[in-house]
Coordinates of C-alpha atoms in Angstrom, one line a residue:
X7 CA 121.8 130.2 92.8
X8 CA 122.5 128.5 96.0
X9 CA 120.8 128.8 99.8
X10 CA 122.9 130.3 102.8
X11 CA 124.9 127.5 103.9
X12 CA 123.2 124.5 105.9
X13 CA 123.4 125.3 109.8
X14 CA 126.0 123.8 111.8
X15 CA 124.5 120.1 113.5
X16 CA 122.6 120.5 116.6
X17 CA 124.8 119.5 118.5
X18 CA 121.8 118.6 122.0
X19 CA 122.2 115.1 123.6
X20 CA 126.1 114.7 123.1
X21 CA 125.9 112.0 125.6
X22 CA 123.3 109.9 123.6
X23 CA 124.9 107.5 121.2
X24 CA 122.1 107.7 118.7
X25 CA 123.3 109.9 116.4
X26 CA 120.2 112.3 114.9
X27 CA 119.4 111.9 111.4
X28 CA 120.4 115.5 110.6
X29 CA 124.0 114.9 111.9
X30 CA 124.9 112.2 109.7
X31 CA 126.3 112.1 106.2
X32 CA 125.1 114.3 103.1
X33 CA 124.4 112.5 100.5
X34 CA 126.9 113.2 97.5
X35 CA 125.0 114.7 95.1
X36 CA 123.1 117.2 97.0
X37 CA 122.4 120.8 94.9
X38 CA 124.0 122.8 97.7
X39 CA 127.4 120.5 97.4
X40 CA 127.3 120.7 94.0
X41 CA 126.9 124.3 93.6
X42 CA 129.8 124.8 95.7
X43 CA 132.0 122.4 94.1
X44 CA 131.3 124.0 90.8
X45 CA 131.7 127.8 90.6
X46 CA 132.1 127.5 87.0
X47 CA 128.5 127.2 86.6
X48 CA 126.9 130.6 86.1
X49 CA 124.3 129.2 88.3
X50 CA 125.8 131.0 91.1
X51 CA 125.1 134.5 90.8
X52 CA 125.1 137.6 92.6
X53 CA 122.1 138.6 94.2
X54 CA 120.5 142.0 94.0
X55 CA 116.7 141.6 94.7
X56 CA 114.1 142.9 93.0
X57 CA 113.6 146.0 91.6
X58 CA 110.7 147.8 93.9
X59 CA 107.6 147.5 92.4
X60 CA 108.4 146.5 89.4
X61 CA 106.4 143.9 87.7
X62 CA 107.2 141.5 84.5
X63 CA 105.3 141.6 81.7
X64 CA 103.9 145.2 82.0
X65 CA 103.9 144.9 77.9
X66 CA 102.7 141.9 77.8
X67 CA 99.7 140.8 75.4
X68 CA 96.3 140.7 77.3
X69 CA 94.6 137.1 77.8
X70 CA 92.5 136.5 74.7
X71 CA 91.0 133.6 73.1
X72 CA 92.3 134.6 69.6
X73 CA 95.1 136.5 70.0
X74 CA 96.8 136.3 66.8
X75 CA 100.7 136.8 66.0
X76 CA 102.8 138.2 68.5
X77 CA 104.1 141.7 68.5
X78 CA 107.1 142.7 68.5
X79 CA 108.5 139.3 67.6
X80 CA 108.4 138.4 71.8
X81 CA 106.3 136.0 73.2
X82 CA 106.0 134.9 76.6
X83 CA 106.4 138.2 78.4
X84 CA 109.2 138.8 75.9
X85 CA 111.4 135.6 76.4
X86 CA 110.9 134.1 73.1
X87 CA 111.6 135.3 70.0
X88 CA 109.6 134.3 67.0
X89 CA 112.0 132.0 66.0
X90 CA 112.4 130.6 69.6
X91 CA 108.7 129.8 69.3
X92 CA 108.8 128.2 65.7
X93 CA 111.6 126.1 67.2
X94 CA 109.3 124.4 70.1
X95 CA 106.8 123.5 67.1
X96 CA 108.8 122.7 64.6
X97 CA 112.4 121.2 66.4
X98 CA 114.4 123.7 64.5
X99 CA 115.5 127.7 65.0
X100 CA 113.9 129.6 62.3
X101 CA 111.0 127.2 61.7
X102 CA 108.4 127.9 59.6
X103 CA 105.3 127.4 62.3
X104 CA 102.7 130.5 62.6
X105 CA 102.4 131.1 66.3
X106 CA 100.1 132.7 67.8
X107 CA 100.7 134.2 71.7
X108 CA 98.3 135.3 74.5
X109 CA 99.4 135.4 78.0
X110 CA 98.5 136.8 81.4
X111 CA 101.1 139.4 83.0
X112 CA 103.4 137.8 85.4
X113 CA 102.4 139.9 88.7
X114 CA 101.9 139.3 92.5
X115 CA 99.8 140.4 95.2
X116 CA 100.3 143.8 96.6
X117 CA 102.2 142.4 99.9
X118 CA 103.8 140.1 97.6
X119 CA 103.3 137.1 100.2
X120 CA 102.1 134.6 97.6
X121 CA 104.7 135.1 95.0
X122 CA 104.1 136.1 91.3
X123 CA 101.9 134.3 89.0
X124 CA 101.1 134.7 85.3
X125 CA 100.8 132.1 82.2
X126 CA 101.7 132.3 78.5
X127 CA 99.6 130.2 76.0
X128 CA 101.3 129.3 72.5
X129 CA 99.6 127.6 69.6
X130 CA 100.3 126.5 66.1
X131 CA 98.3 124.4 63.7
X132 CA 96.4 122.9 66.5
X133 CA 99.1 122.3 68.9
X134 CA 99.7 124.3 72.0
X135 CA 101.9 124.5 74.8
X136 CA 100.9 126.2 78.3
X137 CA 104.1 128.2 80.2
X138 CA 103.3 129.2 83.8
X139 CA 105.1 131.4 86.3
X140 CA 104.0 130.3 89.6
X141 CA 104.7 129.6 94.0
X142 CA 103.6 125.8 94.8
X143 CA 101.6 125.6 97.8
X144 CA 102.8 123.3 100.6
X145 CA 99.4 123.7 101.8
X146 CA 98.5 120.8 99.0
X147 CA 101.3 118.1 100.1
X148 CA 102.2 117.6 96.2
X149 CA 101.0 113.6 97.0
X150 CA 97.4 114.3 95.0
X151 CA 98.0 117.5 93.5
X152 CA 98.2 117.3 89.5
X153 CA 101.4 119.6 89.2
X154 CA 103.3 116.6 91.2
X155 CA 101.5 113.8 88.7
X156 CA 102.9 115.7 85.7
X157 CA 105.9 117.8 86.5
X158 CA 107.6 114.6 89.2
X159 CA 106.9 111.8 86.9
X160 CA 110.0 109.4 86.1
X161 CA 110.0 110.9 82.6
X162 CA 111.4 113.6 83.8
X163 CA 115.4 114.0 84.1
X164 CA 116.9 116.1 86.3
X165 CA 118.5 119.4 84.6
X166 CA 121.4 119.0 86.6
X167 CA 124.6 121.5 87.5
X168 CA 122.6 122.2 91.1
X169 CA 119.5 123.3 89.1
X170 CA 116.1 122.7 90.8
X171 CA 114.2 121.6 87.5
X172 CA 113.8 118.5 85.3
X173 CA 113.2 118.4 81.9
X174 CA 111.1 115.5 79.6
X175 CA 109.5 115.7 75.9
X176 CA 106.5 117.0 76.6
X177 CA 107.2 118.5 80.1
X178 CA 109.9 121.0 81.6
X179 CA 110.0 122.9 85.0
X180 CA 112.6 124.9 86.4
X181 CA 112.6 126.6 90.2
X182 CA 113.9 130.7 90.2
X183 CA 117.0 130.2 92.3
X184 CA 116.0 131.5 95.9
X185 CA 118.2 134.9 96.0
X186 CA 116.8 136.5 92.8
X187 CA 113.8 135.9 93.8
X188 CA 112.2 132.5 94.0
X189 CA 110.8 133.5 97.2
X190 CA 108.8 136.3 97.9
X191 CA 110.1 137.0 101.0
X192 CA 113.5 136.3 102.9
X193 CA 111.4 135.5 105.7
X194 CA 109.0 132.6 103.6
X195 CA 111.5 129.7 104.9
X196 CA 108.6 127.5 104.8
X197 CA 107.0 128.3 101.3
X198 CA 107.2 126.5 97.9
X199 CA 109.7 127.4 95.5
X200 CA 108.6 129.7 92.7
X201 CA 108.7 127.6 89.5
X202 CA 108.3 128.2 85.6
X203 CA 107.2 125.5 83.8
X204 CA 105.9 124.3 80.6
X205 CA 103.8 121.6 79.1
X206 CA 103.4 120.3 75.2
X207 CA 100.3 118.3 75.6
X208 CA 99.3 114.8 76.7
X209 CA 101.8 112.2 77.4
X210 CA 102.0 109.0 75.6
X211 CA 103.7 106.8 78.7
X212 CA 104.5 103.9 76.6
X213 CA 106.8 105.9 74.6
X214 CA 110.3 106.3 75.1
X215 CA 111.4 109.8 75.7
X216 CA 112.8 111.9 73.1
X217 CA 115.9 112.7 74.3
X218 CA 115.9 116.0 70.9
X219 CA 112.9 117.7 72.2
X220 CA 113.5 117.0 75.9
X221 CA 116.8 119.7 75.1
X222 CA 114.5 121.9 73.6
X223 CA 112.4 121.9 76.2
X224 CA 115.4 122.5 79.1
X225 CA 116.9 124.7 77.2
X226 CA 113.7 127.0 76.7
X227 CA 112.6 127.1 80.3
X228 CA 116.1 128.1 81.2
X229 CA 115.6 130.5 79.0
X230 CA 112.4 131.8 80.3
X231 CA 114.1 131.8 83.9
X232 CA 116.6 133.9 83.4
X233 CA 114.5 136.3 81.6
X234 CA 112.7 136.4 84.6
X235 CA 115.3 137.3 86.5
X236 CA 116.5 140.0 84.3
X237 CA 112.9 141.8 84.8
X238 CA 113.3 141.3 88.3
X239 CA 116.9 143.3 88.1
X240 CA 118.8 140.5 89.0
X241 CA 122.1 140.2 87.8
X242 CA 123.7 136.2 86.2
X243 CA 122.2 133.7 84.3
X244 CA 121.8 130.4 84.5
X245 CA 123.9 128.0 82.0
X246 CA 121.9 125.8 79.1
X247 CA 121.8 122.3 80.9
X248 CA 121.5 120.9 77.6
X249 CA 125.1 119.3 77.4
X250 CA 125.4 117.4 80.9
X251 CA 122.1 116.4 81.4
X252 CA 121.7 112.5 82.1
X253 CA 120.2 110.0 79.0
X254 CA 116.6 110.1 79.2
X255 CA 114.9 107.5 81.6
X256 CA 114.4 104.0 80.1
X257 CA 111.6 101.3 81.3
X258 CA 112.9 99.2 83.8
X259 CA 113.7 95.5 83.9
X260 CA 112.8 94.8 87.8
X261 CA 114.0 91.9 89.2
X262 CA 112.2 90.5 92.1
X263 CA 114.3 91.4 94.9
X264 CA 114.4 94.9 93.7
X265 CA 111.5 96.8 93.2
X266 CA 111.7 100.4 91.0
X267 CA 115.8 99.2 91.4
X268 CA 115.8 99.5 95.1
X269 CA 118.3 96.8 96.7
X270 CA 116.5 94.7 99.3
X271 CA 112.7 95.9 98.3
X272 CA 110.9 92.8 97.2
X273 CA 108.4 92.7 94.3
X274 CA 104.6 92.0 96.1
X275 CA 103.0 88.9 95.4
X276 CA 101.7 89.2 92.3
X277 CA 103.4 92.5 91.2
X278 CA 105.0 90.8 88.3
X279 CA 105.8 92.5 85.2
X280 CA 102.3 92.7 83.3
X281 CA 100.5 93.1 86.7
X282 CA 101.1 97.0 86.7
X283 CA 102.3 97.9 83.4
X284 CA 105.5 99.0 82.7
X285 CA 108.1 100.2 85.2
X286 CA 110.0 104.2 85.1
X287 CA 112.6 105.2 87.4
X288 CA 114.4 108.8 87.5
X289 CA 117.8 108.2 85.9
X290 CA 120.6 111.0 87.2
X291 CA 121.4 112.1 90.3
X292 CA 118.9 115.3 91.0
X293 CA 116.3 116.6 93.3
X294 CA 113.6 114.0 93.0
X295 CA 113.7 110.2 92.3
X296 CA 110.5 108.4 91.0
X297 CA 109.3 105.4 90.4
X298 CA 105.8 105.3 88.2
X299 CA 103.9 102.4 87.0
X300 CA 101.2 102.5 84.4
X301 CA 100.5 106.1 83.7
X302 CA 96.9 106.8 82.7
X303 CA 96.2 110.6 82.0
X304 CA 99.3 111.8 84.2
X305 CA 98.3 110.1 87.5
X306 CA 100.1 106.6 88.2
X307 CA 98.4 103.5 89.3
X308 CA 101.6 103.4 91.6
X309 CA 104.3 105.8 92.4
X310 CA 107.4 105.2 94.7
X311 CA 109.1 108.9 95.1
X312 CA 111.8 110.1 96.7
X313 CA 112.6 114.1 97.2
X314 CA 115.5 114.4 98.3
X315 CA 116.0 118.8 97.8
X316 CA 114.6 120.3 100.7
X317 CA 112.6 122.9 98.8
X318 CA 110.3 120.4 97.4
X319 CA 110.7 118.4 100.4
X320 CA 108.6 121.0 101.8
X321 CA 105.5 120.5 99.6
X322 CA 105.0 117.5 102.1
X323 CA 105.9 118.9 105.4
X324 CA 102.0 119.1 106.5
X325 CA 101.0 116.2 105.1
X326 CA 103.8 114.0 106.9
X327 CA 101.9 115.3 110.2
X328 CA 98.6 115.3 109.4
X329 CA 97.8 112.8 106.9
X330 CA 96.8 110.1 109.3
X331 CA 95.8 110.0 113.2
X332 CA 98.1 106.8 113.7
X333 CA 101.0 108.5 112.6
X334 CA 104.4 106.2 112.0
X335 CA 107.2 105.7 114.5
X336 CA 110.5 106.4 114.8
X337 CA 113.7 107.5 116.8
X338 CA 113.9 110.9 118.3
X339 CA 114.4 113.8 115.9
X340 CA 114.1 111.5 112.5
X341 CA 111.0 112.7 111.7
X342 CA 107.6 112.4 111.1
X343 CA 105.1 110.0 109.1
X344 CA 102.3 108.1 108.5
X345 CA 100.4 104.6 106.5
X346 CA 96.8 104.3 105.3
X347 CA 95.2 102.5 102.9
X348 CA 96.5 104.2 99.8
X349 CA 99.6 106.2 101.0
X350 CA 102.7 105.6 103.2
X351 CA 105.0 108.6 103.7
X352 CA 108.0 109.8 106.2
X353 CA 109.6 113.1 106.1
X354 CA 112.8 112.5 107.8
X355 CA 115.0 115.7 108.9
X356 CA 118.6 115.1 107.3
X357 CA 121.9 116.6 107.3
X358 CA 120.1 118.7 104.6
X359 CA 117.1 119.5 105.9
X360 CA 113.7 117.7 105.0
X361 CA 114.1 114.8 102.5
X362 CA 110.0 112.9 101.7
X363 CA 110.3 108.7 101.4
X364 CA 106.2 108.4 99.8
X365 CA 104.8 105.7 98.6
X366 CA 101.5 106.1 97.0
X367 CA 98.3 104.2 94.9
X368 CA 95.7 105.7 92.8
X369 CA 93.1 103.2 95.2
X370 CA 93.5 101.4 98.0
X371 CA 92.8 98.2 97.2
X372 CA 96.2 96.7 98.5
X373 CA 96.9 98.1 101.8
X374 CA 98.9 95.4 102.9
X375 CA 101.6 96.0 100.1
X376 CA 101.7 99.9 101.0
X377 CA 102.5 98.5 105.2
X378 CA 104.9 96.0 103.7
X379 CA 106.9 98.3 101.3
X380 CA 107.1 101.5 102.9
X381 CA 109.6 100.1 106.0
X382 CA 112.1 98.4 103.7
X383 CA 111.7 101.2 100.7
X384 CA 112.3 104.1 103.7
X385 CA 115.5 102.1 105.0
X386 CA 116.6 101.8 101.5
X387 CA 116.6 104.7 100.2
X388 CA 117.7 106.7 103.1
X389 CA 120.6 104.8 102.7
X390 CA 121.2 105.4 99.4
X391 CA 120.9 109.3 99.8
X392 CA 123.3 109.2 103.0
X393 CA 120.1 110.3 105.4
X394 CA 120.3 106.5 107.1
X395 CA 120.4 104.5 108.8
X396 CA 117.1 105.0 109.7
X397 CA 114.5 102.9 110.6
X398 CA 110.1 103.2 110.9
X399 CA 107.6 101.5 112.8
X400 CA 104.1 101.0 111.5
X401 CA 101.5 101.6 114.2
X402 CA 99.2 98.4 114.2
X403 CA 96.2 97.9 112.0
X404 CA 92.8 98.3 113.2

């Protein structure tokens, strides 16, 4: 389950008494320390690679609009059972829900450079819920791209145990570990994690989250995983989640000298309560933290995010240094950044590797609150994930 081991410090400019953002302290909860503190989990598995030229789903059920029942009693490239399928409709093993399947292989490219893709489609009485195997792209940043909307939101809680995945009602996503293979190539140091995810429908943001089908949800992309794996000849599985993940988020009560719960980041004039509907932060420690204020179709009006695992952390690397020509300042080897009108990011390079401090709005009507926030919510938070301290410098407007 876990990386090779972080490399030692650089240890260049010994004489400097800045100390490099890379060689200070981890923060506590970080999925490499955690997987290594507990072997127990069956997260941690051998590795064995991939069985050559073998592909997933060579049984599978051809796309089709009106696929009918499942065969076999497998669904999803044979994850699911019948009565695992019933049980994502209905709430309950051995429901009574008619499901019917269609799905697209899982398969990759010939060099297998772009990782495999495929995508399951379930529906009963109306309802439906769309499973996809897929590589994200770090070519899109993640900062506009709809899979970060949905699958990053605050509603989601991290699955926890050193998993790279988070779990909601309606929404669950869960990255193949690295070894076994959720990276096409040893070589693809740079490339986005190879997720499966799966999503119920439309999200209704002023609900609370349903802490019931939030575990079903965890518990059947885990499932799908390590199905996955098993195709791909891996040996291990990955533990249900279901029993240590964190309560479900719950909206916030900000007060005004801490924004989204961040100590020393002061509410804007005129960001009071009503002025941007209600308030969702991340709750447990895990790889992402976000803050998301009225929700409309998926895509927040304003999000405050911090991604802090270095995998996803890489879904931002290009955009930190090309997203703006004036690009933000800071001290040697912290990293790299920039502000506009309707975005303020910094990846800084960590102990850990890349961690991504964003801040973003749907518009950019407020550009002086993005300038404002982003210093103190950068210092904040990379002190709050042991990456500080650290410190930016807006270039001046105009």
């Amino acid at each position: 389950m876990t990386d090779s081991e972080n490399n030692e410090s650089n240890e260049k400019n010994e004489s400097s008494t800045r100390v490099p953002l890379h060689e200070r302290r981890r923060p506590v909860w970080h999925w490499q320390r955690l997987a290594r503190s507990r072997p127990r989990l069956a997260v941690i598995m051998a590795v064995t690679g991939a069985v050559v030229g073998a592909l997933l789903g060579g049984a599978g059920v051809a796309w089709q609009a009106e696929a009918g029942p499942f065969a076999d009693d497998r669904a999803c490239w044979g994850a699911f059972s019948r009565d695992d399928a019933a049980a994502l409709f209905k709430g309950k093993v051995g429901g009574t829900a008619d499901v019917a399947s269609s799905e697209v292989p899982i398969t990759s490219d010939r060099t297998g450079a772009e990782g495999s893709s495929g995508q399951c489609l379930l529906t009963s009485d109306g309802s439906r819920i769309t499973v996809q195997a897929h590589q994200l792209d770090p070519r899109f940043g993640g900062s506009g791209d709809q899979w970060a909307d949905e699958f990053l939101s605050a509603r989601l809680t991290p699955l926890g145990g050193g998993l790279l995945g988070m779990a909601s009602d309606t929404r669950a996503w869960l990255a193949v570990p690295d070894g076994c293979i959720g990276r096409p190539s040893d070589m693809d140091v740079t490339g986005g994690p190879t997720v499966i995810d799966l999503a119920t429908g439309w999200t209704i943001y002023d609900d609370e989250v349903g802490a019931e089908a939030r575990d079903r949800l965890a518990h059947a992309v885990v499932r799908l995983v390590n199905h996955y794996m098993t195709e791909k000849g891996c040996t291990g599985t990955i533990a249900d989640p279901t029993g240590r993940m964190p309560e479900p988020p719950r909206f916030l009560d900000e007060k005004r000298d801490a924004m989204c719960g961040v100590k020393g980041l002061p509410l804007p004039r005129g960001y009071g309560r009503d002025s941007l509907g209600r308030t969702l932060v991340t709750r447990g420690a895990g790889p992402v933290r976000t803050c998301d204020r009225r929700v409309l179709f998926h895509h927040p009006e304003l999000r405050l995010m911090t991604v802090e695992d270095p995998r996803l952390a890489m879904l931002y690397a290009q955009l930190s240094r090309d997203g703006a020509k004036e690009p933000v300042k800071a001290g040697d080897q912290d990293g790299y950044g920039f502000v506009r009108d309707d975005m303020g990011l910094f990846q800084a390079e960590c102990q850990t590797g890349p961690v991504t401090f964003l801040i973003r709005a749907d518009s950019a009507r407020r550009p002086a609150d993005i300038r404002a926030l982003l210093p103190r919510f950068v210092t904040a938070e990379a002190d709050r994930i042991g990456c500080g301290p650290l410190h930016i410098t807006l270039p001046a407007k105009g």
